[in-house]
């Protein structure tokens, strides 16, 4: 991991998804390009809008949805004070960023099974767009909001993608059964990559360890600095050793982290 670049970027647009307009629970934020020499899917970036002043001191971590020569794209859900204020960003507003941060997924150009829960879809958009052969990828996505609230249409059409909407009792159990089936089928074909809330990752971890699949888990811990200074995102490995998610992760082999 190289030295993260701290840059002040301007907002290109901040688009609400779904049918709820300005009250949409999810948005896609596009900033002018940070001009990174390179980045890896699964890495993250810290954002702190200039308008926050001293009201909110710490930045917020977000998976890099995509970055190219034109824009840095972030997908986020409005869930707290920080993201509620981010929803007010307008074109031309300034945002301080530092990144890319973390280690990212280890993903070649072969087959991979990608498992996403909720906003955990974000890193797999960048991963699939960067993959030379998206037809070798398979994505399984579980979500509670309507599909239109997620940037599903950013995925390359050549890849295999299925979504599971949790709407009624029994849907979650059916989704987990589907995950277990696919993880077992894919165990000897390539890596299993997962990103989502901790209960989702814990289930994937158990399934992968049970059948010997090589799984990588991207954690969504809260972070304040993103560079290991604040000790706000500490977890443990199976031996009880403390691990900083921002500097050692956020992606870990399923065998190396306790959830």
GROMACS .gro file of C-alpha atoms in nm:
model
  259
    1UNK     CA    1   0.000   0.000   0.000
    2UNK     CA    2   0.144   0.335  -0.104
    3UNK     CA    3   0.117   0.667   0.074
    4UNK     CA    4  -0.243   0.794   0.054
    5UNK     CA    5  -0.293   1.121  -0.129
    6UNK     CA    6  -0.486   1.399   0.047
    7UNK     CA    7  -0.677   1.605  -0.206
    8UNK     CA    8  -0.962   1.853  -0.216
    9UNK     CA    9  -1.199   1.751  -0.494
   10UNK     CA   10  -1.508   1.915  -0.638
   11UNK     CA   11  -1.845   1.744  -0.658
   12UNK     CA   12  -1.955   1.658  -1.013
   13UNK     CA   13  -2.298   1.529  -0.910
   14UNK     CA   14  -2.477   1.363  -0.618
   15UNK     CA   15  -2.756   1.155  -0.769
   16UNK     CA   16  -3.042   1.004  -0.565
   17UNK     CA   17  -3.135   0.650  -0.666
   18UNK     CA   18  -3.479   0.494  -0.675
   19UNK     CA   19  -3.814   0.670  -0.689
   20UNK     CA   20  -3.798   0.891  -0.380
   21UNK     CA   21  -3.618   1.197  -0.517
   22UNK     CA   22  -3.432   1.407  -0.263
   23UNK     CA   23  -3.546   1.171   0.015
   24UNK     CA   24  -3.383   0.869  -0.150
   25UNK     CA   25  -3.203   0.642   0.099
   26UNK     CA   26  -2.913   0.577  -0.140
   27UNK     CA   27  -2.705   0.801  -0.366
   28UNK     CA   28  -2.416   0.793  -0.610
   29UNK     CA   29  -2.163   1.070  -0.547
   30UNK     CA   30  -1.925   1.157  -0.828
   31UNK     CA   31  -1.620   1.371  -0.757
   32UNK     CA   32  -1.359   1.502  -0.996
   33UNK     CA   33  -1.078   1.251  -1.044
   34UNK     CA   34  -0.814   1.235  -0.769
   35UNK     CA   35  -0.559   1.129  -1.032
   36UNK     CA   36  -0.442   0.821  -0.846
   37UNK     CA   37  -0.167   0.629  -1.020
   38UNK     CA   38  -0.345   0.305  -0.928
   39UNK     CA   39  -0.606   0.157  -0.696
   40UNK     CA   40  -0.749  -0.187  -0.624
   41UNK     CA   41  -1.112  -0.293  -0.592
   42UNK     CA   42  -1.184  -0.339  -0.224
   43UNK     CA   43  -0.979  -0.038  -0.117
   44UNK     CA   44  -1.156   0.257   0.042
   45UNK     CA   45  -1.132   0.635   0.064
   46UNK     CA   46  -1.200   0.875   0.350
   47UNK     CA   47  -1.425   1.172   0.271
   48UNK     CA   48  -1.482   1.493   0.463
   49UNK     CA   49  -1.691   1.763   0.293
   50UNK     CA   50  -1.557   2.115   0.346
   51UNK     CA   51  -1.899   2.239   0.459
   52UNK     CA   52  -1.877   2.027   0.775
   53UNK     CA   53  -1.633   2.278   0.932
   54UNK     CA   54  -1.600   2.183   1.301
   55UNK     CA   55  -1.948   2.033   1.334
   56UNK     CA   56  -1.826   1.687   1.232
   57UNK     CA   57  -1.454   1.649   1.290
   58UNK     CA   58  -1.388   1.302   1.150
   59UNK     CA   59  -1.417   1.189   0.791
   60UNK     CA   60  -1.621   0.890   0.678
   61UNK     CA   61  -1.489   0.574   0.503
   62UNK     CA   62  -1.641   0.454   0.174
   63UNK     CA   63  -1.558   0.168  -0.059
   64UNK     CA   64  -1.430   0.290  -0.392
   65UNK     CA   65  -1.711   0.211  -0.630
   66UNK     CA   66  -1.507   0.316  -0.933
   67UNK     CA   67  -1.228   0.556  -1.028
   68UNK     CA   68  -1.102   0.653  -1.371
   69UNK     CA   69  -0.943   0.948  -1.551
   70UNK     CA   70  -1.263   1.151  -1.517
   71UNK     CA   71  -1.429   1.079  -1.183
   72UNK     CA   72  -1.419   0.910  -0.844
   73UNK     CA   73  -1.752   0.734  -0.783
   74UNK     CA   74  -1.887   0.657  -0.436
   75UNK     CA   75  -2.211   0.472  -0.355
   76UNK     CA   76  -2.355   0.540  -0.012
   77UNK     CA   77  -2.666   0.493   0.197
   78UNK     CA   78  -2.800   0.777   0.411
   79UNK     CA   79  -2.794   0.631   0.763
   80UNK     CA   80  -2.640   0.886   1.006
   81UNK     CA   81  -2.540   1.249   1.057
   82UNK     CA   82  -2.245   1.233   0.820
   83UNK     CA   83  -2.425   1.074   0.528
   84UNK     CA   84  -2.733   1.293   0.584
   85UNK     CA   85  -2.509   1.595   0.538
   86UNK     CA   86  -2.341   1.433   0.238
   87UNK     CA   87  -2.682   1.408   0.074
   88UNK     CA   88  -2.687   1.791   0.068
   89UNK     CA   89  -2.371   1.817  -0.144
   90UNK     CA   90  -2.417   2.007  -0.469
   91UNK     CA   91  -2.205   2.027  -0.787
   92UNK     CA   92  -1.908   2.252  -0.718
   93UNK     CA   93  -1.895   2.182  -0.343
   94UNK     CA   94  -1.556   2.073  -0.211
   95UNK     CA   95  -1.474   1.742  -0.043
   96UNK     CA   96  -1.141   1.657   0.120
   97UNK     CA   97  -1.038   1.300   0.038
   98UNK     CA   98  -0.753   1.078   0.143
   99UNK     CA   99  -0.683   0.750  -0.027
  100UNK     CA  100  -0.675   0.499  -0.172
  101UNK     CA  101  -0.654   0.318   0.161
  102UNK     CA  102  -0.637  -0.045   0.268
  103UNK     CA  103  -0.533  -0.357   0.082
  104UNK     CA  104  -0.816  -0.447  -0.159
  105UNK     CA  105  -0.912  -0.786  -0.299
  106UNK     CA  106  -0.661  -1.031  -0.447
  107UNK     CA  107  -0.829  -1.092  -0.779
  108UNK     CA  108  -0.666  -1.203  -1.102
  109UNK     CA  109  -0.838  -1.232  -1.439
  110UNK     CA  110  -0.990  -1.574  -1.374
  111UNK     CA  111  -1.322  -1.687  -1.231
  112UNK     CA  112  -1.451  -1.541  -0.906
  113UNK     CA  113  -1.768  -1.563  -0.701
  114UNK     CA  114  -1.869  -1.223  -0.561
  115UNK     CA  115  -2.115  -1.205  -0.272
  116UNK     CA  116  -2.262  -0.870  -0.172
  117UNK     CA  117  -2.503  -0.755   0.095
  118UNK     CA  118  -2.659  -0.408   0.081
  119UNK     CA  119  -2.404  -0.130   0.025
  120UNK     CA  120  -2.145  -0.409   0.004
  121UNK     CA  121  -2.226  -0.405  -0.367
  122UNK     CA  122  -1.998  -0.102  -0.414
  123UNK     CA  123  -1.651  -0.264  -0.447
  124UNK     CA  124  -1.778  -0.527  -0.689
  125UNK     CA  125  -1.879  -0.263  -0.940
  126UNK     CA  126  -1.519  -0.147  -0.961
  127UNK     CA  127  -1.392  -0.506  -0.959
  128UNK     CA  128  -1.617  -0.613  -1.245
  129UNK     CA  129  -1.547  -0.302  -1.455
  130UNK     CA  130  -1.171  -0.355  -1.412
  131UNK     CA  131  -1.183  -0.726  -1.497
  132UNK     CA  132  -1.065  -0.816  -1.847
  133UNK     CA  133  -1.316  -1.104  -1.865
  134UNK     CA  134  -1.634  -1.009  -1.675
  135UNK     CA  135  -1.805  -1.314  -1.823
  136UNK     CA  136  -1.593  -1.520  -1.579
  137UNK     CA  137  -1.745  -1.343  -1.279
  138UNK     CA  138  -2.057  -1.434  -1.087
  139UNK     CA  139  -2.226  -1.189  -0.849
  140UNK     CA  140  -2.494  -1.276  -0.595
  141UNK     CA  141  -2.652  -0.974  -0.427
  142UNK     CA  142  -2.884  -0.967  -0.127
  143UNK     CA  143  -3.073  -0.647  -0.044
  144UNK     CA  144  -3.365  -0.514   0.159
  145UNK     CA  145  -3.443  -0.198  -0.038
  146UNK     CA  146  -3.589  -0.210  -0.389
  147UNK     CA  147  -3.323  -0.288  -0.650
  148UNK     CA  148  -3.357   0.061  -0.801
  149UNK     CA  149  -3.192   0.203  -0.488
  150UNK     CA  150  -2.862   0.040  -0.585
  151UNK     CA  151  -2.628   0.112  -0.880
  152UNK     CA  152  -2.712  -0.225  -1.034
  153UNK     CA  153  -2.704  -0.084  -1.386
  154UNK     CA  154  -2.333   0.001  -1.351
  155UNK     CA  155  -2.242  -0.369  -1.365
  156UNK     CA  156  -2.106  -0.492  -1.701
  157UNK     CA  157  -2.378  -0.685  -1.888
  158UNK     CA  158  -2.139  -0.970  -1.971
  159UNK     CA  159  -2.112  -1.087  -1.610
  160UNK     CA  160  -2.354  -1.326  -1.443
  161UNK     CA  161  -2.550  -1.144  -1.172
  162UNK     CA  162  -2.849  -1.238  -0.961
  163UNK     CA  163  -3.023  -1.041  -0.688
  164UNK     CA  164  -3.231  -1.155  -0.392
  165UNK     CA  165  -3.475  -0.907  -0.238
  166UNK     CA  166  -3.559  -0.974   0.127
  167UNK     CA  167  -3.926  -0.880   0.144
  168UNK     CA  168  -4.098  -1.143   0.360
  169UNK     CA  169  -4.023  -1.411   0.619
  170UNK     CA  170  -3.821  -1.692   0.467
  171UNK     CA  171  -3.645  -1.478   0.205
  172UNK     CA  172  -3.328  -1.448   0.413
  173UNK     CA  173  -3.309  -1.823   0.474
  174UNK     CA  174  -3.354  -1.888   0.102
  175UNK     CA  175  -3.078  -1.638   0.020
  176UNK     CA  176  -2.837  -1.798   0.267
  177UNK     CA  177  -2.914  -2.144   0.128
  178UNK     CA  178  -2.836  -2.015  -0.221
  179UNK     CA  179  -2.506  -1.870  -0.100
  180UNK     CA  180  -2.406  -2.200   0.058
  181UNK     CA  181  -2.490  -2.390  -0.260
  182UNK     CA  182  -2.283  -2.157  -0.478
  183UNK     CA  183  -1.988  -2.141  -0.239
  184UNK     CA  184  -1.967  -2.521  -0.239
  185UNK     CA  185  -1.995  -2.535  -0.618
  186UNK     CA  186  -1.727  -2.269  -0.660
  187UNK     CA  187  -1.485  -2.390  -0.390
  188UNK     CA  188  -1.227  -2.530  -0.634
  189UNK     CA  189  -1.279  -2.280  -0.917
  190UNK     CA  190  -1.140  -1.954  -0.779
  191UNK     CA  191  -1.171  -1.703  -0.496
  192UNK     CA  192  -1.492  -1.621  -0.314
  193UNK     CA  193  -1.511  -1.248  -0.238
  194UNK     CA  194  -1.764  -1.100   0.004
  195UNK     CA  195  -1.858  -0.755   0.129
  196UNK     CA  196  -2.150  -0.657   0.349
  197UNK     CA  197  -2.267  -0.627   0.710
  198UNK     CA  198  -2.098  -0.839   0.976
  199UNK     CA  199  -2.376  -1.102   1.016
  200UNK     CA  200  -2.366  -1.158   0.639
  201UNK     CA  201  -1.986  -1.191   0.641
  202UNK     CA  202  -1.999  -1.424   0.940
  203UNK     CA  203  -2.234  -1.656   0.750
  204UNK     CA  204  -2.013  -1.651   0.440
  205UNK     CA  205  -1.706  -1.717   0.654
  206UNK     CA  206  -1.867  -2.024   0.813
  207UNK     CA  207  -1.979  -2.162   0.478
  208UNK     CA  208  -1.639  -2.107   0.318
  209UNK     CA  209  -1.446  -2.266   0.604
  210UNK     CA  210  -1.682  -2.565   0.607
  211UNK     CA  211  -1.609  -2.651   0.243
  212UNK     CA  212  -1.251  -2.525   0.209
  213UNK     CA  213  -1.330  -2.233  -0.022
  214UNK     CA  214  -1.067  -1.959  -0.045
  215UNK     CA  215  -1.275  -1.664   0.074
  216UNK     CA  216  -1.180  -1.300   0.118
  217UNK     CA  217  -1.399  -1.084   0.341
  218UNK     CA  218  -1.419  -0.705   0.317
  219UNK     CA  219  -1.522  -0.563   0.655
  220UNK     CA  220  -1.742  -0.256   0.703
  221UNK     CA  221  -1.612  -0.141   1.044
  222UNK     CA  222  -1.656   0.220   1.146
  223UNK     CA  223  -1.340   0.426   1.103
  224UNK     CA  224  -1.239   0.780   1.198
  225UNK     CA  225  -0.896   0.837   1.046
  226UNK     CA  226  -0.840   0.553   0.799
  227UNK     CA  227  -0.464   0.545   0.857
  228UNK     CA  228  -0.422   0.360   1.188
  229UNK     CA  229  -0.384   0.660   1.419
  230UNK     CA  230  -0.712   0.656   1.613
  231UNK     CA  231  -0.744   0.282   1.696
  232UNK     CA  232  -1.115   0.309   1.628
  233UNK     CA  233  -1.153   0.005   1.402
  234UNK     CA  234  -0.975  -0.270   1.596
  235UNK     CA  235  -1.083  -0.634   1.563
  236UNK     CA  236  -0.915  -0.965   1.647
  237UNK     CA  237  -0.756  -1.254   1.463
  238UNK     CA  238  -0.829  -1.618   1.563
  239UNK     CA  239  -0.539  -1.607   1.812
  240UNK     CA  240  -0.682  -1.305   1.992
  241UNK     CA  241  -0.433  -1.056   1.852
  242UNK     CA  242  -0.568  -0.706   1.792
  243UNK     CA  243  -0.585  -0.598   1.427
  244UNK     CA  244  -0.650  -0.254   1.283
  245UNK     CA  245  -0.899  -0.296   1.001
  246UNK     CA  246  -0.799   0.023   0.817
  247UNK     CA  247  -0.430  -0.064   0.778
  248UNK     CA  248  -0.433  -0.447   0.777
  249UNK     CA  249  -0.759  -0.471   0.582
  250UNK     CA  250  -1.033  -0.402   0.512
  251UNK     CA  251  -1.003  -0.730   0.316
  252UNK     CA  252  -0.898  -1.043   0.506
  253UNK     CA  253  -0.876  -1.413   0.424
  254UNK     CA  254  -1.168  -1.586   0.597
  255UNK     CA  255  -0.915  -1.784   0.802
  256UNK     CA  256  -0.746  -1.473   0.945
  257UNK     CA  257  -1.022  -1.273   1.116
  258UNK     CA  258  -1.271  -1.324   1.399
  259UNK     CA  259  -1.618  -1.186   1.331
   0.00000   0.00000   0.00000
